[in-house]
mmCIF file of C-alpha atoms in Angstrom:
data_model
loop_
_atom_site.group_PDB
_atom_site.id
_atom_site.type_symbol
_atom_site.label_atom_id
_atom_site.label_comp_id
_atom_site.label_asym_id
_atom_site.label_seq_id
_atom_site.Cartn_x
_atom_site.Cartn_y
_atom_site.Cartn_z
ATOM 1 C CA UNK A 1 28.001 -6.388 12.950
ATOM 2 C CA UNK A 2 27.875 -4.549 9.608
ATOM 3 C CA UNK A 3 27.820 -0.763 9.310
ATOM 4 C CA UNK A 4 24.215 0.217 8.541
ATOM 5 C CA UNK A 5 24.942 3.914 7.980
ATOM 6 C CA UNK A 6 24.363 3.630 4.210
ATOM 7 C CA UNK A 7 20.906 2.033 4.567
ATOM 8 C CA UNK A 8 18.092 4.348 3.467
ATOM 9 C CA UNK A 9 14.325 4.606 3.722
ATOM 10 C CA UNK A 10 12.648 4.407 0.325
ATOM 11 C CA UNK A 11 9.206 4.034 -1.231
ATOM 12 C CA UNK A 12 8.271 1.566 -3.975
ATOM 13 C CA UNK A 13 7.041 3.617 -6.941
ATOM 14 C CA UNK A 14 6.532 0.814 -9.459
ATOM 15 C CA UNK A 15 6.479 -2.939 -9.236
ATOM 16 C CA UNK A 16 6.548 -5.567 -11.960
ATOM 17 C CA UNK A 17 6.399 -9.312 -11.372
ATOM 18 C CA UNK A 18 8.811 -11.219 -13.571
ATOM 19 C CA UNK A 19 10.411 -14.675 -13.881
ATOM 20 C CA UNK A 20 10.327 -17.150 -11.022
ATOM 21 C CA UNK A 21 13.342 -18.123 -8.962
ATOM 22 C CA UNK A 22 12.900 -21.425 -7.161
ATOM 23 C CA UNK A 23 9.114 -21.257 -7.400
ATOM 24 C CA UNK A 24 8.840 -17.729 -5.974
ATOM 25 C CA UNK A 25 8.007 -14.881 -8.366
ATOM 26 C CA UNK A 26 10.586 -12.107 -8.548
ATOM 27 C CA UNK A 27 9.538 -8.475 -8.362
ATOM 28 C CA UNK A 28 11.382 -5.689 -10.144
ATOM 29 C CA UNK A 29 10.847 -2.552 -8.049
ATOM 30 C CA UNK A 30 11.563 1.096 -8.749
ATOM 31 C CA UNK A 31 12.391 2.494 -5.302
ATOM 32 C CA UNK A 32 12.737 6.233 -4.600
ATOM 33 C CA UNK A 33 15.314 6.861 -1.844
ATOM 34 C CA UNK A 34 15.027 10.645 -1.995
ATOM 35 C CA UNK A 35 18.080 11.466 -4.098
ATOM 36 C CA UNK A 36 17.632 8.854 -6.831
ATOM 37 C CA UNK A 37 15.460 6.005 -8.012
ATOM 38 C CA UNK A 38 16.954 2.524 -7.691
ATOM 39 C CA UNK A 39 15.970 -0.661 -9.504
ATOM 40 C CA UNK A 40 15.815 -3.500 -6.989
ATOM 41 C CA UNK A 41 14.910 -7.118 -7.685
ATOM 42 C CA UNK A 42 13.366 -9.000 -4.746
ATOM 43 C CA UNK A 43 11.306 -12.058 -3.943
ATOM 44 C CA UNK A 44 9.864 -10.577 -0.734
ATOM 45 C CA UNK A 45 6.144 -11.444 -0.873
ATOM 46 C CA UNK A 46 4.928 -8.405 1.092
ATOM 47 C CA UNK A 47 6.259 -5.662 -1.214
ATOM 48 C CA UNK A 48 3.580 -3.544 -2.910
ATOM 49 C CA UNK A 49 3.473 -0.254 -4.788
ATOM 50 C CA UNK A 50 3.573 2.470 -2.135
ATOM 51 C CA UNK A 51 5.385 0.326 0.449
ATOM 52 C CA UNK A 52 7.855 2.330 2.539
ATOM 53 C CA UNK A 53 10.886 0.064 2.904
ATOM 54 C CA UNK A 54 14.527 0.084 4.010
ATOM 55 C CA UNK A 55 17.119 -0.296 1.240
ATOM 56 C CA UNK A 56 20.713 -1.493 1.460
ATOM 57 C CA UNK A 57 22.114 0.273 -1.639
ATOM 58 C CA UNK A 58 25.213 -0.635 -3.644
ATOM 59 C CA UNK A 59 28.311 -0.206 -1.461
ATOM 60 C CA UNK A 60 26.587 -1.044 1.810
ATOM 61 C CA UNK A 61 27.301 -4.204 3.779
ATOM 62 C CA UNK A 62 24.778 -6.806 4.966
ATOM 63 C CA UNK A 63 25.209 -9.730 7.337
ATOM 64 C CA UNK A 64 24.490 -13.154 5.869
ATOM 65 C CA UNK A 65 22.877 -16.072 7.716
ATOM 66 C CA UNK A 66 26.284 -17.606 8.512
ATOM 67 C CA UNK A 67 27.468 -14.357 10.133
ATOM 68 C CA UNK A 68 29.781 -13.315 7.291
ATOM 69 C CA UNK A 69 29.460 -9.885 5.713
ATOM 70 C CA UNK A 70 28.593 -9.214 2.069
ATOM 71 C CA UNK A 71 29.081 -5.919 0.250
ATOM 72 C CA UNK A 72 26.150 -5.112 -2.030
ATOM 73 C CA UNK A 73 27.199 -4.904 -5.685
ATOM 74 C CA UNK A 74 25.137 -4.262 -8.826
ATOM 75 C CA UNK A 75 23.956 -7.782 -9.677
ATOM 76 C CA UNK A 76 22.053 -9.202 -12.641
ATOM 77 C CA UNK A 77 19.027 -11.161 -11.421
ATOM 78 C CA UNK A 78 16.774 -12.723 -14.068
ATOM 79 C CA UNK A 79 18.234 -10.334 -16.656
ATOM 80 C CA UNK A 80 17.704 -7.146 -14.597
ATOM 81 C CA UNK A 81 20.479 -5.262 -12.788
ATOM 82 C CA UNK A 82 19.554 -4.905 -9.111
ATOM 83 C CA UNK A 83 21.035 -1.801 -7.455
ATOM 84 C CA UNK A 84 20.492 -2.851 -3.866
ATOM 85 C CA UNK A 85 18.562 -5.063 -1.519
ATOM 86 C CA UNK A 86 15.393 -4.614 0.528
ATOM 87 C CA UNK A 87 16.142 -5.227 4.211
ATOM 88 C CA UNK A 88 14.363 -7.617 6.543
ATOM 89 C CA UNK A 89 14.233 -7.276 10.343
ATOM 90 C CA UNK A 90 17.239 -9.515 10.921
ATOM 91 C CA UNK A 91 19.435 -7.422 8.591
ATOM 92 C CA UNK A 92 18.563 -4.322 10.645
ATOM 93 C CA UNK A 93 19.165 -6.032 13.991
ATOM 94 C CA UNK A 94 15.499 -5.691 14.996
ATOM 95 C CA UNK A 95 13.717 -8.252 17.134
ATOM 96 C CA UNK A 96 10.707 -9.922 15.539
ATOM 97 C CA UNK A 97 9.913 -10.128 11.864
ATOM 98 C CA UNK A 98 10.647 -12.989 9.512
ATOM 99 C CA UNK A 99 13.638 -13.565 7.270
ATOM 100 C CA UNK A 100 12.896 -12.655 3.661
ATOM 101 C CA UNK A 101 10.030 -10.315 4.562
ATOM 102 C CA UNK A 102 10.868 -6.711 3.683
ATOM 103 C CA UNK A 103 10.427 -4.377 6.651
ATOM 104 C CA UNK A 104 7.739 -1.736 6.364
ATOM 105 C CA UNK A 105 8.370 1.603 8.049
ATOM 106 C CA UNK A 106 5.966 4.466 8.807
ATOM 107 C CA UNK A 107 5.328 7.189 6.252
ATOM 108 C CA UNK A 108 6.586 9.729 8.790
ATOM 109 C CA UNK A 109 10.174 8.680 7.991
ATOM 110 C CA UNK A 110 11.621 10.823 5.211
ATOM 111 C CA UNK A 111 12.926 9.276 2.011
ATOM 112 C CA UNK A 112 16.692 8.810 2.162
ATOM 113 C CA UNK A 113 16.798 8.955 5.955
ATOM 114 C CA UNK A 114 18.490 6.176 7.938
ATOM 115 C CA UNK A 115 16.215 3.445 9.303
ATOM 116 C CA UNK A 116 15.180 3.564 12.967
ATOM 117 C CA UNK A 117 17.331 1.635 15.449
ATOM 118 C CA UNK A 118 14.361 -0.414 16.649
ATOM 119 C CA UNK A 119 11.318 -1.846 14.924
ATOM 120 C CA UNK A 120 8.597 0.829 14.656
ATOM 121 C CA UNK A 121 4.931 0.075 15.347
ATOM 122 C CA UNK A 122 2.910 0.657 12.179
ATOM 123 C CA UNK A 123 -0.413 -0.077 13.871
ATOM 124 C CA UNK A 124 0.147 2.028 16.981
ATOM 125 C CA UNK A 125 -3.279 3.140 18.204
ATOM 126 C CA UNK A 126 -3.958 6.855 18.200
ATOM 127 C CA UNK A 127 -4.607 8.313 21.654
ATOM 128 C CA UNK A 128 -8.207 9.435 22.020
ATOM 129 C CA UNK A 129 -9.605 11.619 24.736
ATOM 130 C CA UNK A 130 -11.729 9.872 27.337
ATOM 131 C CA UNK A 131 -15.422 10.681 27.055
ATOM 132 C CA UNK A 132 -16.662 13.151 29.649
ATOM 133 C CA UNK A 133 -20.174 11.720 30.039
ATOM 134 C CA UNK A 134 -21.299 8.484 31.606
ATOM 135 C CA UNK A 135 -19.836 5.354 30.093
ATOM 136 C CA UNK A 136 -21.384 1.917 30.160
ATOM 137 C CA UNK A 137 -20.388 -1.275 28.422
ATOM 138 C CA UNK A 138 -17.170 -3.236 28.153
ATOM 139 C CA UNK A 139 -15.160 -4.898 30.860
ATOM 140 C CA UNK A 140 -12.395 -2.293 31.026
ATOM 141 C CA UNK A 141 -14.506 0.833 30.670
ATOM 142 C CA UNK A 142 -15.198 3.325 33.461
ATOM 143 C CA UNK A 143 -18.127 2.443 35.732
ATOM 144 C CA UNK A 144 -20.917 4.864 36.548
ATOM 145 C CA UNK A 145 -20.889 6.653 39.873
ATOM 146 C CA UNK A 146 -23.925 6.472 42.243
ATOM 147 C CA UNK A 147 -24.972 9.965 41.226
ATOM 148 C CA UNK A 148 -24.825 9.086 37.516
ATOM 149 C CA UNK A 149 -26.868 5.905 38.114
ATOM 150 C CA UNK A 150 -29.522 7.875 40.051
ATOM 151 C CA UNK A 151 -29.693 10.472 37.282
ATOM 152 C CA UNK A 152 -30.151 7.776 34.606
ATOM 153 C CA UNK A 153 -32.880 6.065 36.670
ATOM 154 C CA UNK A 154 -34.713 9.374 37.104
ATOM 155 C CA UNK A 155 -34.507 10.073 33.344
ATOM 156 C CA UNK A 156 -35.965 6.629 32.559
ATOM 157 C CA UNK A 157 -38.910 7.205 34.928
ATOM 158 C CA UNK A 158 -39.706 10.631 33.462
#
């Protein structure tokens, strides 16, 4: 398993679509990792301006599909020097997620910080307080007590 200590959280500042590689458009991204801005070329379809991503910068090591390790080097892709790689779930050892899809992390993670050890939930529902009054409706909502039902019936008659 590769050492992921050099991986960093970054945010895509700018994005420019460029030449195609095997039918997929390449994207040249300017990614801020807190201490510097890196140019990264990717074909990940889910990357947008403002995306908070995990970057494997030059000098870090990633695991390839065959299990071998590859050290990231500055590489010319379609005429642009890429200074790193955007990580997918498999590269981070997370369960779920598809290969070639850049992971998205919450905005609460600071730029330049290491990625979380497990896949974070971006759509985690916010806890809301339960209503204090009578509740009617859906299958899993609280049922009215006898006293609340009597009170509602009396209000309807009045």
